[in-house]
Short mmCIF file of C-alpha atoms in Angstrom, two decimals:
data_model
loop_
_atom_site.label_atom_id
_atom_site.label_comp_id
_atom_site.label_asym_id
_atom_site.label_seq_id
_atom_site.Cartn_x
_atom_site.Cartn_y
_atom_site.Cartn_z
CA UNK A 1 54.62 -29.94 -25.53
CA UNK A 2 53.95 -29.48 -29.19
CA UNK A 3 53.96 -26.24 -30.90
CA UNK A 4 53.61 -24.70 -33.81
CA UNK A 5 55.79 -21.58 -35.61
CA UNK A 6 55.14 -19.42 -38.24
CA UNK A 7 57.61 -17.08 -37.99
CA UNK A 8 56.39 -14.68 -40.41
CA UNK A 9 53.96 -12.33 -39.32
CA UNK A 10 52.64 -10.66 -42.46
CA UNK A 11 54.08 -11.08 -46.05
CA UNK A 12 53.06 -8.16 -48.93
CA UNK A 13 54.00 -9.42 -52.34
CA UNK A 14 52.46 -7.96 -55.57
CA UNK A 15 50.18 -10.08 -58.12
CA UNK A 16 51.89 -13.26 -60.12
CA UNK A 17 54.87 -13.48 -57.54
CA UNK A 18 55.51 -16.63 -55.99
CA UNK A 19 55.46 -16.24 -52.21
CA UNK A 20 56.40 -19.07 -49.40
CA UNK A 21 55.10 -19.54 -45.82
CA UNK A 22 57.31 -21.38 -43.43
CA UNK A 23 55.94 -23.51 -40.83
CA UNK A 24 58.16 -25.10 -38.15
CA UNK A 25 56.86 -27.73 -35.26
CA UNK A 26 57.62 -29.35 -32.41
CA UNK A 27 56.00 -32.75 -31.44
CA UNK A 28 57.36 -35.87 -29.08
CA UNK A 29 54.93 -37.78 -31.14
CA UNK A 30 56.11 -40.20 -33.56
CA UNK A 31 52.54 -40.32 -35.26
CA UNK A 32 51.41 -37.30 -36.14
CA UNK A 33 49.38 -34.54 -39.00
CA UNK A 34 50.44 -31.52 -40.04
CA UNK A 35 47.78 -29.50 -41.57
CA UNK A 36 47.43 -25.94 -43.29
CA UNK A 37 43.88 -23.57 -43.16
CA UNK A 38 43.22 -20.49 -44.85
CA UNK A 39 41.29 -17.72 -43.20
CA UNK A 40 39.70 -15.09 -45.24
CA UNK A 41 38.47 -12.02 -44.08
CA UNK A 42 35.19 -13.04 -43.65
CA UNK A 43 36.81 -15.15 -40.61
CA UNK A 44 35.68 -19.00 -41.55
CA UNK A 45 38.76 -21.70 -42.10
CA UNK A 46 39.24 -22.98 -44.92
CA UNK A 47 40.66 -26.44 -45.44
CA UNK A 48 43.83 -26.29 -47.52
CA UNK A 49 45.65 -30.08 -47.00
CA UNK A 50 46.28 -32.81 -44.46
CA UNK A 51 49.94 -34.54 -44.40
CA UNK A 52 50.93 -37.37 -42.02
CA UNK A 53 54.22 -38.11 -40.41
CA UNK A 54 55.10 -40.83 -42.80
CA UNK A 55 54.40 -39.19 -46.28
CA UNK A 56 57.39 -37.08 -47.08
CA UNK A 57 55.53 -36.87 -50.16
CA UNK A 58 55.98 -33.09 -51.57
CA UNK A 59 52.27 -32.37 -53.12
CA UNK A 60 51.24 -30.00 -55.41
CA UNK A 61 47.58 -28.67 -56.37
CA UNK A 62 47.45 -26.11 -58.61
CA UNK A 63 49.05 -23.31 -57.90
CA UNK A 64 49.65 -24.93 -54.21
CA UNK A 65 52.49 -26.70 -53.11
CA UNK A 66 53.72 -27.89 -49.84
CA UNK A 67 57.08 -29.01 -49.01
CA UNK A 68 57.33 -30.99 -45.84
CA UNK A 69 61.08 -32.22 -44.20
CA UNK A 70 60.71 -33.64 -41.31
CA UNK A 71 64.62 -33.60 -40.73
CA UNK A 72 64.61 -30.06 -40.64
CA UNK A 73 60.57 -30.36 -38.98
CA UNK A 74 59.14 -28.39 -41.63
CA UNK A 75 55.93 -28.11 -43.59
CA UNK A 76 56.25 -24.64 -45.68
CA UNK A 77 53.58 -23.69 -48.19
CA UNK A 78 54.36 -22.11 -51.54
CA UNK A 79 52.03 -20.37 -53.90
CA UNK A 80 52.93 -19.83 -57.19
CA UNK A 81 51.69 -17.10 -59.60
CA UNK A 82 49.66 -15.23 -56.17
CA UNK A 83 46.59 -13.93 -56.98
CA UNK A 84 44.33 -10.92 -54.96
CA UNK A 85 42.20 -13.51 -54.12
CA UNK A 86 45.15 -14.91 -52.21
CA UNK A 87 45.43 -12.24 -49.49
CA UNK A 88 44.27 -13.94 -46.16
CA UNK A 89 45.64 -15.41 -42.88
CA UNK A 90 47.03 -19.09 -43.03
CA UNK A 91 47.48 -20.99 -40.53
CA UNK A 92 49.60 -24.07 -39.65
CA UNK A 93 48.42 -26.52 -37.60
CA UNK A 94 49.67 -29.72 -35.90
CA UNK A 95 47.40 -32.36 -34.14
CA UNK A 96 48.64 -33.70 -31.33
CA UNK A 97 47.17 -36.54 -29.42
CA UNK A 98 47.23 -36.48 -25.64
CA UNK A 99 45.68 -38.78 -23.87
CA UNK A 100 43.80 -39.48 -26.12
CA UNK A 101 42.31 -35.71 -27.04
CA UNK A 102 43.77 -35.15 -30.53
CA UNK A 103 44.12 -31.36 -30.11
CA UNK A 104 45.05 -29.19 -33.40
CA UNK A 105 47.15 -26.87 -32.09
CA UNK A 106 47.82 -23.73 -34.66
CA UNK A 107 50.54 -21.25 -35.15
CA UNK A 108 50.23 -17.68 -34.84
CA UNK A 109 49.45 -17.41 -38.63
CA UNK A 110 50.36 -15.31 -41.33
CA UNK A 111 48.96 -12.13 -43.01
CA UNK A 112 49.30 -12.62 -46.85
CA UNK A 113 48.32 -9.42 -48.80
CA UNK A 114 48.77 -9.79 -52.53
CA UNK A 115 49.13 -6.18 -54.04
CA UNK A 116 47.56 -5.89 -57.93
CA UNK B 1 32.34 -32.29 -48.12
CA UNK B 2 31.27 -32.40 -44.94
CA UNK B 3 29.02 -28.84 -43.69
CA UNK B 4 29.55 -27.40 -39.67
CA UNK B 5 26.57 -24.52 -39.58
CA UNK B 6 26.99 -22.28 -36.74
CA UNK B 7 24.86 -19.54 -35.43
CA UNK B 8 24.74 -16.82 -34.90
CA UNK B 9 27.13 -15.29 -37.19
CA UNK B 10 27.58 -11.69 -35.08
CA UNK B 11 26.31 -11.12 -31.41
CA UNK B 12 26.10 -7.86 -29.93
CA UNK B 13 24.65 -7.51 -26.49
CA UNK B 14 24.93 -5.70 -23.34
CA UNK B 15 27.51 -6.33 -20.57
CA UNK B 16 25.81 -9.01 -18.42
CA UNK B 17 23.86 -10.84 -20.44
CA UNK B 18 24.18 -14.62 -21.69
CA UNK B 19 24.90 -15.24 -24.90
CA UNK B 20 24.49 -19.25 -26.60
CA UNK B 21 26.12 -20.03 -29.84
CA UNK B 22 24.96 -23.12 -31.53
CA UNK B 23 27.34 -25.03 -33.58
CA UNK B 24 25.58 -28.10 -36.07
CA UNK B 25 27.03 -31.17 -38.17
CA UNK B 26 24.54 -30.69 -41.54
CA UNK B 27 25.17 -33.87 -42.75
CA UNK B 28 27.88 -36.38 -40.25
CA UNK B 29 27.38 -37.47 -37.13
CA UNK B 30 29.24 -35.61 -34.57
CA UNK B 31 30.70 -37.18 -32.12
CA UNK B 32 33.31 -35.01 -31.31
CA UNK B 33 33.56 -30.88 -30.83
CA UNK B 34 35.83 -28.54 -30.44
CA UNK B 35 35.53 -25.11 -29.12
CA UNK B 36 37.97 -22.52 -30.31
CA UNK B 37 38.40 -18.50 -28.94
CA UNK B 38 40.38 -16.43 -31.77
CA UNK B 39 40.92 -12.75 -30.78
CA UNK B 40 42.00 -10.02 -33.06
CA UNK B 41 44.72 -10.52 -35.16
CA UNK B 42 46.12 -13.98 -32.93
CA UNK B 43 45.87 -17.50 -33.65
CA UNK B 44 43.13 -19.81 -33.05
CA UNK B 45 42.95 -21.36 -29.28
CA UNK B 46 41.75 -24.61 -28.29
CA UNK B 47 38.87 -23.64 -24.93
CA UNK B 48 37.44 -26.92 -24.69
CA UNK B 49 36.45 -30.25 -26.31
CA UNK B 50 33.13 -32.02 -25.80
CA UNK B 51 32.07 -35.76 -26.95
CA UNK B 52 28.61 -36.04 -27.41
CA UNK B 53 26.45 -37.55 -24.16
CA UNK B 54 29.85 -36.70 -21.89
CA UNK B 55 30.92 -33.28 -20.06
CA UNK B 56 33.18 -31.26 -21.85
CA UNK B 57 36.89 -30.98 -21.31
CA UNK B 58 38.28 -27.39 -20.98
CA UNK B 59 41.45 -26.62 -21.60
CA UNK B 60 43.85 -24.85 -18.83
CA UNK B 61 42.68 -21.16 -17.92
CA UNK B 62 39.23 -21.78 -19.05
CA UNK B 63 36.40 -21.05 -16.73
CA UNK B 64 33.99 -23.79 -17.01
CA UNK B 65 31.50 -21.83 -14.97
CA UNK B 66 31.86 -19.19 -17.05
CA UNK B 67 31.56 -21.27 -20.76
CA UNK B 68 28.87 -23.90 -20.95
CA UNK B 69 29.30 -26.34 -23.26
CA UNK B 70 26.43 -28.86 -23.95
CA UNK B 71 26.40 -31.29 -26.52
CA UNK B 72 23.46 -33.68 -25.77
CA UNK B 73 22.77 -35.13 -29.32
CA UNK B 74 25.04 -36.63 -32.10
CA UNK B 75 24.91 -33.34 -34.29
CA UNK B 76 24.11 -30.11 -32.07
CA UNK B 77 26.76 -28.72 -29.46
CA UNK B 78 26.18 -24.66 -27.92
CA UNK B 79 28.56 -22.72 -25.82
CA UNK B 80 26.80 -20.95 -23.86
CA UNK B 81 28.70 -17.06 -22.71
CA UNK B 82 27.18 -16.41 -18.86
CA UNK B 83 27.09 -13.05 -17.60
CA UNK B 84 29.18 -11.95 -20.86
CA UNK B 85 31.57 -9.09 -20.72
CA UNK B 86 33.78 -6.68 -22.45
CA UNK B 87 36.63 -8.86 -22.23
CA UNK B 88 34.86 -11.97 -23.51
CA UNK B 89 34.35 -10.14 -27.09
CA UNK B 90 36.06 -12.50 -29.55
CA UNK B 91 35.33 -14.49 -32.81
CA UNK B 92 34.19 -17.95 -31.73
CA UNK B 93 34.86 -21.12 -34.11
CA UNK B 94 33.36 -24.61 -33.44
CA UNK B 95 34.71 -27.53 -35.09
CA UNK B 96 33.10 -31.20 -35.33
CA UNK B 97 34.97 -34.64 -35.96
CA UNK B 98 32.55 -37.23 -36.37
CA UNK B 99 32.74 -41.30 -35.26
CA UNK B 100 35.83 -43.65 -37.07
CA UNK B 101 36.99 -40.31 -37.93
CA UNK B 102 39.68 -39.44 -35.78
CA UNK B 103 42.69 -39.08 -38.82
CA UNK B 104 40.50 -36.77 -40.84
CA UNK B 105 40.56 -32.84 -40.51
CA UNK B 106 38.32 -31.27 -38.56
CA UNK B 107 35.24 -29.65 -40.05
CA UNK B 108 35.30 -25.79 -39.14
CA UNK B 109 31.81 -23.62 -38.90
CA UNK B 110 31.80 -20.32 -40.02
CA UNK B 111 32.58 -19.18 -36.45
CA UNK B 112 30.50 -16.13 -34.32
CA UNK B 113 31.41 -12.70 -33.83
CA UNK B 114 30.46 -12.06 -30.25
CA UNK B 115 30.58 -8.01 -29.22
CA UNK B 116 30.09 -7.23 -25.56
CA UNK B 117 29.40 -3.40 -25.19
#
């Protein structure tokens, strides 16, 4: 079955550090999207990025950056220069498609609090 | 980008009553929704799926009686709560994929804060 780690629970850093979120998975499929949503405390997902199985690609936007090895099955998320505005819950997610369902399935998330 | 509206943002009700959450596609198509339960502090989990004209499938551990999902038209789907209680207070979150789309991300709603005193 697929699944989805984020091993770190909550991460406090203070204002302008850089600050990484791992994400591991676990997925028979050969075809398959890795995704990562931020949650504010207002509760509604944001959208962050979409990566599929075949684009190693690393991608940066803005201060955003995602490194994704699938040798090691990977997908960690870096910020650079945090800001307050930061602090939230992200979530990994992986889709999965069984029998046809296409399920997300998400990790357990991680608190980020960025300190001023 | 593509809007999900759900509603109502925060229930609070007695124990016993039911409680329907409507979840919209604003400006796709919908032919695909997703139901998801998050409780405090935990991760988002998948309760059922629904394709628009067909019954919904729930996921394992989900009372179908219990959750009514309905999504008769190409941009509306509720989940209706029966006889809600305590134990059912959670944050709901609906999701909607619509048709040719089934590689792009799923569009969230705002998700429901449902209190059962």
């Amino acid at each position: 079955a697929q699944k989805v780690t984020q091993a770190q629970t909550e991460i406090s850093v203070v204002e302008k550090e850089d600050v990484t979120l791992d994400c591991v998975y676990e997925t028979r499929d050969t075809t398959y999207y890795l995704f990562w949503y931020k949650q504010p405390p207002s509760g509604e997902l944001v959208f962050l990025i979409r990566r599929n199985s075949f684009d190693e690609q690393n991608e940066i936007s803005g201060r955003y950056s995602w490194n994704f090895q699938k040798s090691t099955s990977s997908f960690n998320f870096t910020i650079t220069a945090s800001q307050v505005v930061d602090s939230a819950v992200y979530f990994c997610a992986l889709k999965e498609e069984f029998q046809g369902a296409q399920k997300l399935v998400f990790g357990q998330g991680t608190r980020l609090t960025i300190n001023p | 980008g593509a809007v999900v509206s759900q509603h109502p943002s925060w229930v609070i009700c007695k124990s016993g009553t039911s409680v329907k959450i409507e979840c919209r596609s604003l400006d796709f198509q919908a032919t695909t929704m997703f139901w998801y339960r998050q409780f405090p502090k935990q991760s988002l989990m998948l309760m059922a799926t629904s394709n628009e004209g067909s019954k919904a499938t729930y996921e394992q551990g989900v009372e179908k009686d219990k959750f009514l999902i309905n999504h008769a038209s190409l941009t509306l789907s509720t989940l209706t709560v029966t006889s809600a209680h305590p134990e059912d207070s959670s944050f709901y979150i609906c999701s909607a994929r619509g048709w040719g789309h089934s590689n792009q991300p799923q569009h969230f709603g705002d998700g429901t804060r449902l209190s059962i005193l």
